[in-house]
């Protein structure tokens, strides 16, 4: 059974940093394309970025709102996915989900999410 | 980026009725469109991918159709557990985008 468990969320001031982690199990992590998506309270879902599998080169695509501030990485030896968030803004407040991707592009397994609140 | 517009914003129906939800893209996404269901307090669940293919475990009462810029999710006969928010998502062009959702509520 696929399991994705996020951690690391919390309250941070504008301009601060936070690192989210996602522990993956139940599938071959090194072959999986992964993503981070987010959902602001009461709002729709928004892409943060996706990372290719190690076997496909491990490169990352970001969306414009986070490009240059957020970094997605993966650690194959630990089956871990990370999201380093710097220069946080109030508009980054959301629940952040780690997902696997079907066809490199459809989130098909989701973690339970971790809440990030950016507020002074 | 491709903008997905969902309509209606809210749909009020009774169990047993059929539901038709719409998703319109600002430019063609070919057949690269998916639908998700999100119940209160839960994570989104993939229902339909590439326009018309049901994901694993999704009941046959859910079906998808369309191509290019206009897509439809149909629920043939609503069960009580179907009342939720539904999102569409395109994978034709990065950045992939989601629609803002249609809330399907009990009338």
PDB file of C-alpha atoms in Angstrom:
ATOM      1  CA  UNK A   1       0.000   0.000   0.000  1.00  0.00           C
ATOM      2  CA  UNK A   2       1.339   3.422  -0.963  1.00  0.00           C
ATOM      3  CA  UNK A   3       1.948   5.650   2.037  1.00  0.00           C
ATOM      4  CA  UNK A   4       3.069   9.276   2.005  1.00  0.00           C
ATOM      5  CA  UNK A   5       3.570  11.033   5.322  1.00  0.00           C
ATOM      6  CA  UNK A   6       4.385  14.736   5.376  1.00  0.00           C
ATOM      7  CA  UNK A   7       5.941  16.581   8.291  1.00  0.00           C
ATOM      8  CA  UNK A   8       7.579  19.900   9.067  1.00  0.00           C
ATOM      9  CA  UNK A   9       4.692  22.330   8.789  1.00  0.00           C
ATOM     10  CA  UNK A  10       4.055  25.071  11.305  1.00  0.00           C
ATOM     11  CA  UNK A  11       3.847  28.787  11.938  1.00  0.00           C
ATOM     12  CA  UNK A  12       6.557  30.989  10.432  1.00  0.00           C
ATOM     13  CA  UNK A  13       6.959  34.740  10.011  1.00  0.00           C
ATOM     14  CA  UNK A  14       7.020  36.385   6.588  1.00  0.00           C
ATOM     15  CA  UNK A  15      10.513  36.155   5.147  1.00  0.00           C
ATOM     16  CA  UNK A  16      11.255  33.004   7.119  1.00  0.00           C
ATOM     17  CA  UNK A  17      12.109  29.488   6.013  1.00  0.00           C
ATOM     18  CA  UNK A  18      10.690  26.029   6.531  1.00  0.00           C
ATOM     19  CA  UNK A  19      11.589  22.552   5.302  1.00  0.00           C
ATOM     20  CA  UNK A  20       8.873  20.012   4.660  1.00  0.00           C
ATOM     21  CA  UNK A  21       9.582  16.294   4.464  1.00  0.00           C
ATOM     22  CA  UNK A  22       7.610  13.440   2.965  1.00  0.00           C
ATOM     23  CA  UNK A  23       8.325   9.825   3.907  1.00  0.00           C
ATOM     24  CA  UNK A  24       7.345   7.444   1.115  1.00  0.00           C
ATOM     25  CA  UNK A  25       6.700   3.707   1.308  1.00  0.00           C
ATOM     26  CA  UNK A  26       4.839   0.932  -0.468  1.00  0.00           C
ATOM     27  CA  UNK A  27       6.268   1.575  -3.939  1.00  0.00           C
ATOM     28  CA  UNK A  28       9.601   1.855  -5.748  1.00  0.00           C
ATOM     29  CA  UNK A  29      10.495   5.419  -4.861  1.00  0.00           C
ATOM     30  CA  UNK A  30      13.469   5.762  -7.197  1.00  0.00           C
ATOM     31  CA  UNK A  31      11.197   5.133 -10.197  1.00  0.00           C
ATOM     32  CA  UNK A  32       8.495   7.565  -9.127  1.00  0.00           C
ATOM     33  CA  UNK A  33       7.877  11.094 -10.292  1.00  0.00           C
ATOM     34  CA  UNK A  34       6.719  13.103  -7.283  1.00  0.00           C
ATOM     35  CA  UNK A  35       5.125  16.447  -6.653  1.00  0.00           C
ATOM     36  CA  UNK A  36       4.205  18.999  -4.049  1.00  0.00           C
ATOM     37  CA  UNK A  37       0.828  20.669  -4.367  1.00  0.00           C
ATOM     38  CA  UNK A  38      -0.835  23.022  -1.943  1.00  0.00           C
ATOM     39  CA  UNK A  39      -4.292  24.133  -0.948  1.00  0.00           C
ATOM     40  CA  UNK A  40      -4.964  27.408   0.826  1.00  0.00           C
ATOM     41  CA  UNK A  41      -7.771  27.271   3.417  1.00  0.00           C
ATOM     42  CA  UNK A  42     -11.114  27.052   1.649  1.00  0.00           C
ATOM     43  CA  UNK A  43      -9.482  27.372  -1.771  1.00  0.00           C
ATOM     44  CA  UNK A  44      -8.623  25.202  -4.723  1.00  0.00           C
ATOM     45  CA  UNK A  45      -5.530  23.136  -5.350  1.00  0.00           C
ATOM     46  CA  UNK A  46      -2.335  24.701  -6.735  1.00  0.00           C
ATOM     47  CA  UNK A  47       0.833  23.083  -8.062  1.00  0.00           C
ATOM     48  CA  UNK A  48       4.111  23.880  -6.346  1.00  0.00           C
ATOM     49  CA  UNK A  49       6.354  21.690  -8.477  1.00  0.00           C
ATOM     50  CA  UNK A  50       7.290  18.198  -9.572  1.00  0.00           C
ATOM     51  CA  UNK A  51      10.506  16.217  -9.568  1.00  0.00           C
ATOM     52  CA  UNK A  52      11.385  13.494 -12.022  1.00  0.00           C
ATOM     53  CA  UNK A  53      12.452  10.080 -10.876  1.00  0.00           C
ATOM     54  CA  UNK A  54      16.108   9.443 -10.255  1.00  0.00           C
ATOM     55  CA  UNK A  55      16.110   7.151 -13.272  1.00  0.00           C
ATOM     56  CA  UNK A  56      14.753   9.982 -15.444  1.00  0.00           C
ATOM     57  CA  UNK A  57      17.311  12.489 -14.230  1.00  0.00           C
ATOM     58  CA  UNK A  58      15.695  13.941 -11.125  1.00  0.00           C
ATOM     59  CA  UNK A  59      15.164  17.422 -12.569  1.00  0.00           C
ATOM     60  CA  UNK A  60      12.527  19.753 -11.183  1.00  0.00           C
ATOM     61  CA  UNK A  61       9.779  21.960 -12.601  1.00  0.00           C
ATOM     62  CA  UNK A  62       8.395  24.797 -10.479  1.00  0.00           C
ATOM     63  CA  UNK A  63       5.442  27.088 -10.846  1.00  0.00           C
ATOM     64  CA  UNK A  64       5.940  30.821 -11.103  1.00  0.00           C
ATOM     65  CA  UNK A  65       4.721  31.782  -7.597  1.00  0.00           C
ATOM     66  CA  UNK A  66       7.472  29.703  -5.940  1.00  0.00           C
ATOM     67  CA  UNK A  67      10.295  29.697  -8.508  1.00  0.00           C
ATOM     68  CA  UNK A  68      13.510  30.982  -6.948  1.00  0.00           C
ATOM     69  CA  UNK A  69      12.189  30.633  -3.382  1.00  0.00           C
ATOM     70  CA  UNK A  70      11.314  26.932  -3.074  1.00  0.00           C
ATOM     71  CA  UNK A  71      13.498  23.900  -3.753  1.00  0.00           C
ATOM     72  CA  UNK A  72      12.253  20.349  -4.224  1.00  0.00           C
ATOM     73  CA  UNK A  73      14.708  17.526  -3.658  1.00  0.00           C
ATOM     74  CA  UNK A  74      14.697  13.796  -3.021  1.00  0.00           C
ATOM     75  CA  UNK A  75      16.860  11.346  -1.112  1.00  0.00           C
ATOM     76  CA  UNK A  76      16.621   7.882  -2.623  1.00  0.00           C
ATOM     77  CA  UNK A  77      18.477   6.085   0.181  1.00  0.00           C
ATOM     78  CA  UNK A  78      15.801   7.186   2.651  1.00  0.00           C
ATOM     79  CA  UNK A  79      12.754   7.254   0.340  1.00  0.00           C
ATOM     80  CA  UNK A  80      12.281  10.903   1.245  1.00  0.00           C
ATOM     81  CA  UNK A  81      10.972  13.926  -0.635  1.00  0.00           C
ATOM     82  CA  UNK A  82      11.678  17.446   0.581  1.00  0.00           C
ATOM     83  CA  UNK A  83      10.413  20.964   0.039  1.00  0.00           C
ATOM     84  CA  UNK A  84      12.712  23.744   1.193  1.00  0.00           C
ATOM     85  CA  UNK A  85      10.752  26.981   1.401  1.00  0.00           C
ATOM     86  CA  UNK A  86      12.582  30.296   1.740  1.00  0.00           C
ATOM     87  CA  UNK A  87      11.444  33.918   1.727  1.00  0.00           C
ATOM     88  CA  UNK A  88       7.974  32.831   2.728  1.00  0.00           C
ATOM     89  CA  UNK A  89       5.036  35.105   2.076  1.00  0.00           C
ATOM     90  CA  UNK A  90       1.598  35.258   3.668  1.00  0.00           C
ATOM     91  CA  UNK A  91       0.143  33.933   0.429  1.00  0.00           C
ATOM     92  CA  UNK A  92       2.138  30.709   0.889  1.00  0.00           C
ATOM     93  CA  UNK A  93      -0.184  29.779   3.755  1.00  0.00           C
ATOM     94  CA  UNK A  94      -1.707  26.426   2.792  1.00  0.00           C
ATOM     95  CA  UNK A  95      -1.823  22.728   3.430  1.00  0.00           C
ATOM     96  CA  UNK A  96       1.059  21.181   1.500  1.00  0.00           C
ATOM     97  CA  UNK A  97       0.628  17.726   0.027  1.00  0.00           C
ATOM     98  CA  UNK A  98       3.217  15.309  -1.227  1.00  0.00           C
ATOM     99  CA  UNK A  99       1.938  13.156  -4.097  1.00  0.00           C
ATOM    100  CA  UNK A 100       2.992  10.461  -6.512  1.00  0.00           C
ATOM    101  CA  UNK A 101       2.303  11.198 -10.154  1.00  0.00           C
ATOM    102  CA  UNK A 102       0.533   9.038 -12.703  1.00  0.00           C
ATOM    103  CA  UNK A 103       1.766   9.652 -16.266  1.00  0.00           C
ATOM    104  CA  UNK A 104       4.256  12.134 -14.756  1.00  0.00           C
ATOM    105  CA  UNK A 105       1.444  14.570 -14.192  1.00  0.00           C
ATOM    106  CA  UNK A 106      -1.686  13.413 -12.340  1.00  0.00           C
ATOM    107  CA  UNK A 107      -1.429  13.281  -8.532  1.00  0.00           C
ATOM    108  CA  UNK A 108      -2.800   9.828  -7.783  1.00  0.00           C
ATOM    109  CA  UNK A 109      -1.629   9.129  -4.224  1.00  0.00           C
ATOM    110  CA  UNK A 110      -1.682  11.927  -1.660  1.00  0.00           C
ATOM    111  CA  UNK A 111      -0.287  12.306   1.813  1.00  0.00           C
ATOM    112  CA  UNK A 112      -2.460  13.670   4.586  1.00  0.00           C
ATOM    113  CA  UNK A 113      -0.881  17.103   4.193  1.00  0.00           C
ATOM    114  CA  UNK A 114       0.961  19.450   6.526  1.00  0.00           C
ATOM    115  CA  UNK A 115      -0.233  22.967   7.318  1.00  0.00           C
ATOM    116  CA  UNK A 116       2.091  25.910   6.761  1.00  0.00           C
ATOM    117  CA  UNK A 117       0.970  29.231   8.203  1.00  0.00           C
ATOM    118  CA  UNK A 118       2.905  32.372   7.310  1.00  0.00           C
ATOM    119  CA  UNK A 119       1.933  35.190   9.615  1.00  0.00           C
ATOM    120  CA  UNK A 120       3.523  37.856  11.740  1.00  0.00           C
TER     121      UNK A 120
ATOM    122  CA  UNK B   1      -0.698  29.277 -18.343  1.00  0.00           C
ATOM    123  CA  UNK B   2      -3.853  27.389 -19.183  1.00  0.00           C
ATOM    124  CA  UNK B   3      -6.832  28.523 -17.156  1.00  0.00           C
ATOM    125  CA  UNK B   4      -9.535  25.993 -16.337  1.00  0.00           C
ATOM    126  CA  UNK B   5     -13.005  27.376 -15.659  1.00  0.00           C
ATOM    127  CA  UNK B   6     -15.475  25.102 -13.924  1.00  0.00           C
ATOM    128  CA  UNK B   7     -19.225  25.530 -13.929  1.00  0.00           C
ATOM    129  CA  UNK B   8     -21.453  25.757 -12.134  1.00  0.00           C
ATOM    130  CA  UNK B   9     -19.724  26.876  -8.958  1.00  0.00           C
ATOM    131  CA  UNK B  10     -22.377  25.054  -6.927  1.00  0.00           C
ATOM    132  CA  UNK B  11     -24.803  22.365  -8.042  1.00  0.00           C
ATOM    133  CA  UNK B  12     -27.710  21.383  -5.812  1.00  0.00           C
ATOM    134  CA  UNK B  13     -29.225  17.985  -6.539  1.00  0.00           C
ATOM    135  CA  UNK B  14     -30.938  15.105  -4.783  1.00  0.00           C
ATOM    136  CA  UNK B  15     -29.658  11.545  -4.375  1.00  0.00           C
ATOM    137  CA  UNK B  16     -30.663   9.467  -7.366  1.00  0.00           C
ATOM    138  CA  UNK B  17     -30.473  12.376  -9.787  1.00  0.00           C
ATOM    139  CA  UNK B  18     -27.830  12.699 -12.458  1.00  0.00           C
ATOM    140  CA  UNK B  19     -25.123  15.369 -12.318  1.00  0.00           C
ATOM    141  CA  UNK B  20     -23.248  17.092 -15.120  1.00  0.00           C
ATOM    142  CA  UNK B  21     -20.175  19.188 -14.270  1.00  0.00           C
ATOM    143  CA  UNK B  22     -18.292  21.274 -16.804  1.00  0.00           C
ATOM    144  CA  UNK B  23     -14.639  22.262 -17.200  1.00  0.00           C
ATOM    145  CA  UNK B  24     -13.542  24.643 -19.942  1.00  0.00           C
ATOM    146  CA  UNK B  25      -9.888  25.278 -20.842  1.00  0.00           C
ATOM    147  CA  UNK B  26      -8.526  28.605 -22.094  1.00  0.00           C
ATOM    148  CA  UNK B  27      -6.741  26.712 -24.881  1.00  0.00           C
ATOM    149  CA  UNK B  28      -6.782  23.155 -26.128  1.00  0.00           C
ATOM    150  CA  UNK B  29      -5.525  20.499 -23.745  1.00  0.00           C
ATOM    151  CA  UNK B  30      -6.282  17.684 -26.210  1.00  0.00           C
ATOM    152  CA  UNK B  31      -7.483  14.794 -24.026  1.00  0.00           C
ATOM    153  CA  UNK B  32      -5.139  15.531 -21.121  1.00  0.00           C
ATOM    154  CA  UNK B  33      -7.669  16.330 -18.447  1.00  0.00           C
ATOM    155  CA  UNK B  34      -8.431  14.703 -15.097  1.00  0.00           C
ATOM    156  CA  UNK B  35     -11.134  15.014 -12.452  1.00  0.00           C
ATOM    157  CA  UNK B  36     -10.741  14.797  -8.681  1.00  0.00           C
ATOM    158  CA  UNK B  37     -13.191  14.507  -5.838  1.00  0.00           C
ATOM    159  CA  UNK B  38     -12.597  16.088  -2.442  1.00  0.00           C
ATOM    160  CA  UNK B  39     -14.818  15.454   0.540  1.00  0.00           C
ATOM    161  CA  UNK B  40     -14.714  17.742   3.613  1.00  0.00           C
ATOM    162  CA  UNK B  41     -11.619  17.136   5.680  1.00  0.00           C
ATOM    163  CA  UNK B  42     -10.172  14.673   3.143  1.00  0.00           C
ATOM    164  CA  UNK B  43      -7.498  14.812   0.480  1.00  0.00           C
ATOM    165  CA  UNK B  44      -8.478  14.955  -3.178  1.00  0.00           C
ATOM    166  CA  UNK B  45      -8.996  11.619  -4.911  1.00  0.00           C
ATOM    167  CA  UNK B  46      -8.296  10.986  -8.584  1.00  0.00           C
ATOM    168  CA  UNK B  47     -11.520   9.920 -10.325  1.00  0.00           C
ATOM    169  CA  UNK B  48     -10.923  10.220 -14.063  1.00  0.00           C
ATOM    170  CA  UNK B  49      -7.723  10.712 -16.075  1.00  0.00           C
ATOM    171  CA  UNK B  50      -7.099  11.552 -19.724  1.00  0.00           C
ATOM    172  CA  UNK B  51     -10.723  12.646 -20.138  1.00  0.00           C
ATOM    173  CA  UNK B  52     -12.508   9.343 -19.800  1.00  0.00           C
ATOM    174  CA  UNK B  53     -10.456   6.693 -17.985  1.00  0.00           C
ATOM    175  CA  UNK B  54     -11.659   5.814 -14.512  1.00  0.00           C
ATOM    176  CA  UNK B  55      -8.968   5.499 -11.869  1.00  0.00           C
ATOM    177  CA  UNK B  56      -8.664   2.303  -9.859  1.00  0.00           C
ATOM    178  CA  UNK B  57     -11.697   1.612  -7.709  1.00  0.00           C
ATOM    179  CA  UNK B  58     -13.884   4.382  -9.105  1.00  0.00           C
ATOM    180  CA  UNK B  59     -17.509   3.304  -9.624  1.00  0.00           C
ATOM    181  CA  UNK B  60     -18.936   3.099 -13.122  1.00  0.00           C
ATOM    182  CA  UNK B  61     -21.501   5.806 -12.362  1.00  0.00           C
ATOM    183  CA  UNK B  62     -18.677   8.321 -12.859  1.00  0.00           C
ATOM    184  CA  UNK B  63     -17.801   9.055 -16.477  1.00  0.00           C
ATOM    185  CA  UNK B  64     -15.881  11.722 -18.340  1.00  0.00           C
ATOM    186  CA  UNK B  65     -16.074  13.065 -21.857  1.00  0.00           C
ATOM    187  CA  UNK B  66     -14.873  15.905 -24.058  1.00  0.00           C
ATOM    188  CA  UNK B  67     -11.817  17.021 -25.955  1.00  0.00           C
ATOM    189  CA  UNK B  68      -9.909  20.175 -26.769  1.00  0.00           C
ATOM    190  CA  UNK B  69     -11.358  22.860 -24.526  1.00  0.00           C
ATOM    191  CA  UNK B  70     -14.675  21.476 -23.258  1.00  0.00           C
ATOM    192  CA  UNK B  71     -14.998  18.602 -20.821  1.00  0.00           C
ATOM    193  CA  UNK B  72     -17.747  17.040 -18.761  1.00  0.00           C
ATOM    194  CA  UNK B  73     -17.875  14.863 -15.677  1.00  0.00           C
ATOM    195  CA  UNK B  74     -21.132  12.953 -15.394  1.00  0.00           C
ATOM    196  CA  UNK B  75     -22.449  11.113 -12.370  1.00  0.00           C
ATOM    197  CA  UNK B  76     -25.286   8.947 -13.578  1.00  0.00           C
ATOM    198  CA  UNK B  77     -27.202   8.522 -10.305  1.00  0.00           C
ATOM    199  CA  UNK B  78     -25.990  10.354  -7.228  1.00  0.00           C
ATOM    200  CA  UNK B  79     -25.217   8.404  -4.084  1.00  0.00           C
ATOM    201  CA  UNK B  80     -25.070  10.203  -0.707  1.00  0.00           C
ATOM    202  CA  UNK B  81     -21.270   9.842  -0.658  1.00  0.00           C
ATOM    203  CA  UNK B  82     -20.929  11.690  -3.987  1.00  0.00           C
ATOM    204  CA  UNK B  83     -21.709  15.091  -2.508  1.00  0.00           C
ATOM    205  CA  UNK B  84     -18.320  16.785  -2.489  1.00  0.00           C
ATOM    206  CA  UNK B  85     -16.166  19.287  -4.380  1.00  0.00           C
ATOM    207  CA  UNK B  86     -14.905  18.294  -7.821  1.00  0.00           C
ATOM    208  CA  UNK B  87     -11.803  19.727  -9.489  1.00  0.00           C
ATOM    209  CA  UNK B  88     -10.491  19.343 -13.007  1.00  0.00           C
ATOM    210  CA  UNK B  89      -6.777  19.434 -13.882  1.00  0.00           C
ATOM    211  CA  UNK B  90      -4.886  19.636 -17.183  1.00  0.00           C
ATOM    212  CA  UNK B  91      -1.535  18.082 -17.997  1.00  0.00           C
ATOM    213  CA  UNK B  92      -1.168  19.383 -21.524  1.00  0.00           C
ATOM    214  CA  UNK B  93       1.250  22.185 -20.715  1.00  0.00           C
ATOM    215  CA  UNK B  94       3.424  23.031 -17.707  1.00  0.00           C
ATOM    216  CA  UNK B  95       2.498  24.595 -15.413  1.00  0.00           C
ATOM    217  CA  UNK B  96      -0.261  22.094 -14.966  1.00  0.00           C
ATOM    218  CA  UNK B  97      -3.326  23.783 -13.525  1.00  0.00           C
ATOM    219  CA  UNK B  98      -6.445  22.960 -11.561  1.00  0.00           C
ATOM    220  CA  UNK B  99      -9.882  24.470 -11.880  1.00  0.00           C
ATOM    221  CA  UNK B 100     -11.388  26.186  -8.854  1.00  0.00           C
ATOM    222  CA  UNK B 101     -13.933  23.468  -8.310  1.00  0.00           C
ATOM    223  CA  UNK B 102     -17.657  22.725  -8.399  1.00  0.00           C
ATOM    224  CA  UNK B 103     -19.391  22.068  -5.103  1.00  0.00           C
ATOM    225  CA  UNK B 104     -22.017  19.353  -5.443  1.00  0.00           C
ATOM    226  CA  UNK B 105     -24.431  19.726  -2.551  1.00  0.00           C
ATOM    227  CA  UNK B 106     -27.541  17.955  -1.402  1.00  0.00           C
ATOM    228  CA  UNK B 107     -30.728  19.755  -2.354  1.00  0.00           C
TER     229      UNK B 107
END
